[in-house]
XYZ file of C-alpha atoms in Angstrom:
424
model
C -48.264 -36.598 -41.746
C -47.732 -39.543 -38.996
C -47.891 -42.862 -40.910
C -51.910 -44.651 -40.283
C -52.459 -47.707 -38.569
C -54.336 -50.909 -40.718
C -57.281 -49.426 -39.109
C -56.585 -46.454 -40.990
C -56.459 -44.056 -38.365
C -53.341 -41.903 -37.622
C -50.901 -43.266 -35.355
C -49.770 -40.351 -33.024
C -47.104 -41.840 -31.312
C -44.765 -42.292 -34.050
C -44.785 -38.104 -34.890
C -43.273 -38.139 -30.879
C -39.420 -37.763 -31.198
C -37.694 -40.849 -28.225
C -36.028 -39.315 -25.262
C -32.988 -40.583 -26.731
C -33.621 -38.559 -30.370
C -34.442 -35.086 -28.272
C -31.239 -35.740 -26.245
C -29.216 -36.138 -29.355
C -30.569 -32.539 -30.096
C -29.867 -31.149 -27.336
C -26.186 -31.676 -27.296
C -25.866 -31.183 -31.090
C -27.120 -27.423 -30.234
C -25.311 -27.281 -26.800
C -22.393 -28.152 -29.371
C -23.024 -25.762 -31.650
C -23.467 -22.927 -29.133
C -19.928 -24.017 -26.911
C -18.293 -24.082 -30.565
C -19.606 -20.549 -31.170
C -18.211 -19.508 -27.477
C -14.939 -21.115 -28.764
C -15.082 -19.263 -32.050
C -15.900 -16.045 -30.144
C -13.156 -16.444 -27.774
C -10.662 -17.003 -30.390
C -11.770 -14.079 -32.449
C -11.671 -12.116 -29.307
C -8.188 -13.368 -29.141
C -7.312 -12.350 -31.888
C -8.697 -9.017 -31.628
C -6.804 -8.270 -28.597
C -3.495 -9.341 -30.324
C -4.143 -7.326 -32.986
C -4.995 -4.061 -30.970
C -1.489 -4.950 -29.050
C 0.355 -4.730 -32.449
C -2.061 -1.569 -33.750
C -3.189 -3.592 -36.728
C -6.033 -2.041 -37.554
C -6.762 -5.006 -40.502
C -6.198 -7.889 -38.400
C -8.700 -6.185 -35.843
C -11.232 -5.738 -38.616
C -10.850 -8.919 -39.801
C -11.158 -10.347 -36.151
C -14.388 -8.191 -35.652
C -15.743 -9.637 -38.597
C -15.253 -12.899 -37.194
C -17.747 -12.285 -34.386
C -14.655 -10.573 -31.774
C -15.925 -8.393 -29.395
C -15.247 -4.569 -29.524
C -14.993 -4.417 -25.801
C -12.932 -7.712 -25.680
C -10.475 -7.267 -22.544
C -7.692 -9.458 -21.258
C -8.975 -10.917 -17.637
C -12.796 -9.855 -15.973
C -11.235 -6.206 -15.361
C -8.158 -6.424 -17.734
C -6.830 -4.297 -20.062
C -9.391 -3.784 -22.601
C -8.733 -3.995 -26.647
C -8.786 -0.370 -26.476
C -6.471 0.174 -24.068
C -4.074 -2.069 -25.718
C -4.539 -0.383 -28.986
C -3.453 2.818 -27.463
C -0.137 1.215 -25.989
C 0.134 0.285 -29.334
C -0.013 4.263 -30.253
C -1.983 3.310 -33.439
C -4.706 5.858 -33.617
C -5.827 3.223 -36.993
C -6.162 0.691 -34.206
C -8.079 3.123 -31.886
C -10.225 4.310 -34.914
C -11.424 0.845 -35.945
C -12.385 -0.250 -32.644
C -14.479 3.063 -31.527
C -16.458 2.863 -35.364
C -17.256 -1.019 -34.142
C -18.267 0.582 -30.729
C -15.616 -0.065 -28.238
C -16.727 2.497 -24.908
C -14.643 5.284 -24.792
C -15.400 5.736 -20.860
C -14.815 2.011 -20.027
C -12.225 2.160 -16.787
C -9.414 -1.201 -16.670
C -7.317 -2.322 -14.712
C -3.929 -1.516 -15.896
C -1.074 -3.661 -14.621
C 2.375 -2.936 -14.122
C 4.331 -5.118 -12.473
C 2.453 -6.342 -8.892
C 0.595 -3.422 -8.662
C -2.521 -2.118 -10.363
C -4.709 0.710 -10.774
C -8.179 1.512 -12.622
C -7.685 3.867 -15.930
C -9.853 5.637 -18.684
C -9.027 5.108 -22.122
C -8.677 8.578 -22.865
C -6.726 8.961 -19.116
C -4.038 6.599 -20.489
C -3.763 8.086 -23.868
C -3.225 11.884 -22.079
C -0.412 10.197 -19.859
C 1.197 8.414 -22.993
C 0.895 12.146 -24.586
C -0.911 10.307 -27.914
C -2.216 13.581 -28.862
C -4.425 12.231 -32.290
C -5.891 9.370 -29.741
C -6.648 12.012 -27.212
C -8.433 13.620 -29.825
C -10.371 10.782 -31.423
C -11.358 9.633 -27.662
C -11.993 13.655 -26.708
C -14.429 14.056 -30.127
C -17.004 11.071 -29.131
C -16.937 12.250 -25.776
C -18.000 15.993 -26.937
C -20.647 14.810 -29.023
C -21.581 12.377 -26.169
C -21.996 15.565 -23.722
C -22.936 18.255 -26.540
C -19.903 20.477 -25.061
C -16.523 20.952 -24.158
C -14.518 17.912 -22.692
C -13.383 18.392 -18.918
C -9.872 18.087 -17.648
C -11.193 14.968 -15.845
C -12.574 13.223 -19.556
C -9.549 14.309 -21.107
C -6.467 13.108 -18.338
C -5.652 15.518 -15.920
C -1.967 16.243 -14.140
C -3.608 13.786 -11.103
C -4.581 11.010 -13.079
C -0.931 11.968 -14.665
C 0.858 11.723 -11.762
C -1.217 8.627 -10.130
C 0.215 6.658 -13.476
C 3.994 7.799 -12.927
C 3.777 6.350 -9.258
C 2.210 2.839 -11.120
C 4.932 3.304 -13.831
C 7.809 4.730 -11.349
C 8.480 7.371 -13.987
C 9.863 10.063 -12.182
C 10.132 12.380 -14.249
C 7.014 12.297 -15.294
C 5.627 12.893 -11.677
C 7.478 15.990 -11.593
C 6.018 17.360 -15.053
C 2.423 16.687 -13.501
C 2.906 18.162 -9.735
C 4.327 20.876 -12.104
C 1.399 21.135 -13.598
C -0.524 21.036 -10.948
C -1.087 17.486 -9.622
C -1.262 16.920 -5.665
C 1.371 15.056 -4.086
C -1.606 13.612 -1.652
C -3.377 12.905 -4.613
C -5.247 9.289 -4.250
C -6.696 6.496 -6.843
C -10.531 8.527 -7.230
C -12.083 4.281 -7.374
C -9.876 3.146 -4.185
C -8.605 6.043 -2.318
C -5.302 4.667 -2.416
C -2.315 7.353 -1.910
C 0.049 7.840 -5.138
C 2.829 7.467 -2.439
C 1.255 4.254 -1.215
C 1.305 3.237 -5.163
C 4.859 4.334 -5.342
C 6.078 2.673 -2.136
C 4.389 -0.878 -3.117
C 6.261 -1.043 -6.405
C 9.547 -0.014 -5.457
C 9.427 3.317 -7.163
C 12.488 4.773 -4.799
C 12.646 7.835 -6.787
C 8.976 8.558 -7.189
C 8.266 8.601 -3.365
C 11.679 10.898 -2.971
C 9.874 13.419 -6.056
C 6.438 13.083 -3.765
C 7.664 13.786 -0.126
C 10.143 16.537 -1.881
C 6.776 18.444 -3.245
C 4.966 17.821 0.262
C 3.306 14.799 0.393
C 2.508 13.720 4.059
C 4.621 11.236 4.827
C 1.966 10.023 7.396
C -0.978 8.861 5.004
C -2.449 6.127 5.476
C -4.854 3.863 3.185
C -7.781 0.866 3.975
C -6.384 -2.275 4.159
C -8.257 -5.004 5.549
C -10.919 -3.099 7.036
C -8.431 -1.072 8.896
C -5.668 1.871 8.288
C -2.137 1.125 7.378
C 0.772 3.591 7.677
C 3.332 4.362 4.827
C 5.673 2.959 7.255
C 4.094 0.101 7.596
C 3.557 -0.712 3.985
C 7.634 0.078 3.279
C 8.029 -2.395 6.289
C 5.572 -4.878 4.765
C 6.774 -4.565 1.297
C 10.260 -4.616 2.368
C 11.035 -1.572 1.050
C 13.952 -0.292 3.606
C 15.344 2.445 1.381
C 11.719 4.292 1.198
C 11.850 3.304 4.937
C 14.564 5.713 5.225
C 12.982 8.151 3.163
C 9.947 8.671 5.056
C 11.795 8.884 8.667
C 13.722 11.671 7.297
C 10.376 13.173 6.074
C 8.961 13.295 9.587
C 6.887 9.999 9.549
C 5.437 8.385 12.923
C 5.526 4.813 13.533
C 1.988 3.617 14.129
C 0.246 3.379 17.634
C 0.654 -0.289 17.764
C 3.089 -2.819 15.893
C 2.325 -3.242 12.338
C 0.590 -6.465 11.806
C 3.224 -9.300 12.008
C 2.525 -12.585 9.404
C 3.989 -16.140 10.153
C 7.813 -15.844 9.934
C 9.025 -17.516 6.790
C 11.953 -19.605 7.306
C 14.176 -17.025 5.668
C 13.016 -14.143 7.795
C 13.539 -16.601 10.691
C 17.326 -16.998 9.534
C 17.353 -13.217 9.491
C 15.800 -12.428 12.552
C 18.350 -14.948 14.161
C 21.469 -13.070 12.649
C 20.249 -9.792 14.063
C 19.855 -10.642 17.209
C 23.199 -12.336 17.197
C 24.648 -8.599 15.874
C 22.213 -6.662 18.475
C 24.462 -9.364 21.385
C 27.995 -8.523 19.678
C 26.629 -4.176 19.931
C 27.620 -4.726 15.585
C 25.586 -1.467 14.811
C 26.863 -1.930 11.364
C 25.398 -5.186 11.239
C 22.162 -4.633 12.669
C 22.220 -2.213 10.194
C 23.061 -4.480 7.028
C 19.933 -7.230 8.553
C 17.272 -4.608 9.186
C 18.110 -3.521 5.050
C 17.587 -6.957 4.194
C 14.389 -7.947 5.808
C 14.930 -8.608 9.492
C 12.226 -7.847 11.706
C 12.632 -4.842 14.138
C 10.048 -6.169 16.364
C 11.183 -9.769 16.283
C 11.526 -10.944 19.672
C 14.227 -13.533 21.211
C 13.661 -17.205 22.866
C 12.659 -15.482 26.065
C 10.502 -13.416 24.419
C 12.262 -10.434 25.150
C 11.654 -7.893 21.671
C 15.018 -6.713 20.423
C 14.521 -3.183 20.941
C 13.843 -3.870 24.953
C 17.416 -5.855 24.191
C 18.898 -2.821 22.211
C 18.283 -0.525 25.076
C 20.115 -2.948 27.729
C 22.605 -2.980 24.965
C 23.090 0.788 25.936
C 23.650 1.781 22.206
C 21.760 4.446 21.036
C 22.948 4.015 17.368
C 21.585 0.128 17.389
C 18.251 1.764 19.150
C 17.680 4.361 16.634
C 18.375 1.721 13.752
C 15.851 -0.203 15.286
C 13.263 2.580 15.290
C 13.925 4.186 11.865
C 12.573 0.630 10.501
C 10.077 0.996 12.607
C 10.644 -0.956 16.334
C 7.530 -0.564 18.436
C 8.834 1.972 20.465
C 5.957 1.395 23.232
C 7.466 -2.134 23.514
C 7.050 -4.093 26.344
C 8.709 -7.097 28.616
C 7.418 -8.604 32.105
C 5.554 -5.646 32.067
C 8.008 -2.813 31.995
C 8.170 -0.843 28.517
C 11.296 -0.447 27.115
C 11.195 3.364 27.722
C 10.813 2.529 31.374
C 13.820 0.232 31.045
C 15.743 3.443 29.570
C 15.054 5.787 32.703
C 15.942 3.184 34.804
C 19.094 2.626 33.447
C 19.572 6.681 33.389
C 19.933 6.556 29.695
C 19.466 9.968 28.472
C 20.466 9.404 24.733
C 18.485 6.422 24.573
C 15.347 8.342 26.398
C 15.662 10.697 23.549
C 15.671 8.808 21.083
C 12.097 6.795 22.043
C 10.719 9.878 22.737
C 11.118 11.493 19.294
C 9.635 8.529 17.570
C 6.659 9.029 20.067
C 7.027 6.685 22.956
C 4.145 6.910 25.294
C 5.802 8.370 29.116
C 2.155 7.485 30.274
C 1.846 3.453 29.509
C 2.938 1.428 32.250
C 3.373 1.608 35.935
C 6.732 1.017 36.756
C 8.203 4.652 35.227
C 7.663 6.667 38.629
C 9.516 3.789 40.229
C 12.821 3.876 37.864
C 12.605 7.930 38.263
C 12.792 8.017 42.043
C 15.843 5.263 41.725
C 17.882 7.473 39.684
C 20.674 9.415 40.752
C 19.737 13.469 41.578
C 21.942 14.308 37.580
C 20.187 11.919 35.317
C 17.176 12.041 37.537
C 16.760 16.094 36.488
C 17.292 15.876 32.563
C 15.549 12.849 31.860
C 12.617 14.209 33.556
C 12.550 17.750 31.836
C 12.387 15.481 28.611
C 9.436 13.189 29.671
C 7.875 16.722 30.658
C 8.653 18.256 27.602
C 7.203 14.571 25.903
C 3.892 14.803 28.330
C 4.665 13.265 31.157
C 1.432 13.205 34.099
C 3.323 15.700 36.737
C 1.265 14.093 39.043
C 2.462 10.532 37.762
C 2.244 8.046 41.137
C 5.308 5.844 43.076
C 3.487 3.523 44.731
C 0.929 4.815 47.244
C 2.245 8.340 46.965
C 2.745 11.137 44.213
C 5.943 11.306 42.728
C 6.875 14.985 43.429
C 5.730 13.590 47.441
C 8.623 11.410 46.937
C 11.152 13.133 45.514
C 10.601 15.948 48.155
C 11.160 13.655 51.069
C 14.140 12.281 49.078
C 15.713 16.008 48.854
C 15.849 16.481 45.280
C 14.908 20.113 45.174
C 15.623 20.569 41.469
C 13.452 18.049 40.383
C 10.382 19.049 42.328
C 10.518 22.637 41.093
C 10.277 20.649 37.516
C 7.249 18.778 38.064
C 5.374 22.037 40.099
C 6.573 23.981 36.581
C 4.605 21.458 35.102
C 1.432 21.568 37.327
C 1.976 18.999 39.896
C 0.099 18.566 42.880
C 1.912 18.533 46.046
């Protein structure tokens, strides 16, 4: 009861606590509760070491402490279950399903830079932890009243998707052996098990991929937009897989891949292949492209090096250029560089920008460096722009160009072109 006044009637005011007395409350239980967070994060701590090291008593005596059976790593990390099945403990795995850790949680399993989203009982299959597989497979039976899928138990994809992140090799071959698809992709991000491969380095996974068919010429959302295998080798820096996928058959990409701010060691690298593209040092340009030079750097004038390759007149230093992927639709003061090719009467070097799809169509000055050439050249580098897709009825100036080549006399080439459906 609040104490009476002399008047003997109760004095209300003094059974109000002070601002000051309900603000000393306040943070004693805001204390309390951020020193139960603490404890909670500790225990969960400690459960996650524990499931690391498969002790199943230190992760009882952690989940007795107020841990969380679901307790992961980062926001998305690898969860206490996951790390209990690295562990290959099925104790550890035990303890933390009978405390109710989810058996069809996915995390985000890390190896290395790369990452990719994994079941429990995914991860346990690809480990081969047959007695985890089992104690994950059991709750998920009763779960479903019935036989556990391929999917719920691993599968030769999931398999396979985990030897790219791994770069196990021979692991990918025991799961396209068993069935996996080499153009298999991450089911959460539709990522490409070769694009998974090629980001971390995993040389001899993408070689076991393309080998068993995969499509060299995949691509996978980046940015809101597509990106080529090729490009991702190029971004990555990945030149060996580079190599790999060229001799697999992959196209460069319609346009350049995109280019970020040089940093000042690609800008030392750039400068030392252009300085080997000057001296014709194929064997050079060679060595620079394998260690990060950009094929579609371009010189003070801003001439791009393959436009300078081509004046070079090597082929070898061309096709160097476009195996790492040179923008073979390249441009300078408006003439591409396969333009700059006919008119030099380059055959080899024609050949080679057509085969890693140079457009015969872009640009307006290729009719002009045809008619210029000399009647030889003039004849086979047309049958290969033909052959390539050349417009028969492709214009010199005001007038077709099979017009001009029949007032110029060269009967060999205008039977070409009318093969080819030209217009007279």
């Amino acid at each position: 009861m609040g104490k009476k006044s002399k008047s003997g009637t109760q004095d209300d005011s003094l059974l109000e606590p002070s601002y000051e007395q309900v603000k000393e409350l306040f943070d004693a239980v805001e204390g309390l509760e951020a020193l139960d967070d603490e404890m909670n994060n500790l225990a969960d701590g400690d459960l996650l070491d524990a499931a690391e090291r498969g002790d199943s008593e230190d992760i009882a005596m952690a989940l007795e402490l107020g841990a969380n059976p679901n307790a992961q790593r980062s926001e998305e990390g690898e969860s206490a279950l996951l790390l209990a099945i690295t562990s290959g403990k099925a104790s550890a795995v035990r303890a933390l399903l009978e405390a109710g850790a989810a058996r069809d949680m996915t995390c985000e399993l890390e190896h290395g830079t790369e990452s990719m989203r994994v079941t429990p009982i995914a991860f346990a299959h690809y480990r081969r932890e047959a007695k985890i597989v089992e104690l994950l497979a059991d709750g998920t039976r009763r779960k479903k009243r019935g036989a556990v899928t391929s999917g719920d138990a691993g599968s030769p994809d999931s398999d396979l998707g985990l030897a790219a992140l791994y770069g196990d090799a021979a692991r990918a071959r025991e799961a396209l052996a068993a069935g996996a698809s080499p153009n298999g992709r991450d089911p959460d991000r539709g990522t490409p098990w070769l694009a998974l491969a090629i980001s971390g380095g995993a040389i001899d996974v993408v070689d076991v991929l393309l080998r068993a068919g995969a499509d060299p010429n995949l691509d996978e959302e980046y940015g809101g937009a597509k990106r080529s295998m090729l490009e991702l080798a190029r971004l990555k820096e990945r030149f060996e897989v580079v190599k790999l996928l060229r001799a697999a058959g992959a196209r460069p990409s319609p346009t350049p891949y995109r280019r970020e701010p040089p940093s000042k060691r690609k800008r030392v690298l750039d400068a030392k292949l252009v300085a080997a593209l000057r001296k014709r040092d194929a064997k050079t340009v060679h060595a620079r492209l394998m260690t990060g030079a950009d094929p579609n750097a371009v010189t003070d004038t801003g001439e791009p090096l393959i436009a300078m390759a081509v004046r070079s007149g090597s082929a070898e230093i061309v096709r160097e250029l476009l195996h790492c992927e040179a923008y073979p639709d390249a441009e300078h003061d408006g003439v591409t560089v396969l333009a700059l090719a006919v008119e030099r009467g380059d055959v080899a070097i024609v050949k080679e920008l057509l085969l890693e799809n140079a457009d015969p169509n872009r640009g307006k000055t290729l009719g002009d460096a045809l008619a210029a050439l000399d009647a030889k050249p003039q004849e086979e580098i047309l049958r290969e722009l033909l052959k390539w897709g050349l417009d028969p009825d492709l214009a010199v100036g005001n007038e077709s160009l099979v017009a001009r080549l029949a007032r110029d006399g060269r009967d060999a080439s205008v039977e070409l072109l009318r093969a080819h459906g030209a217009r007279d």
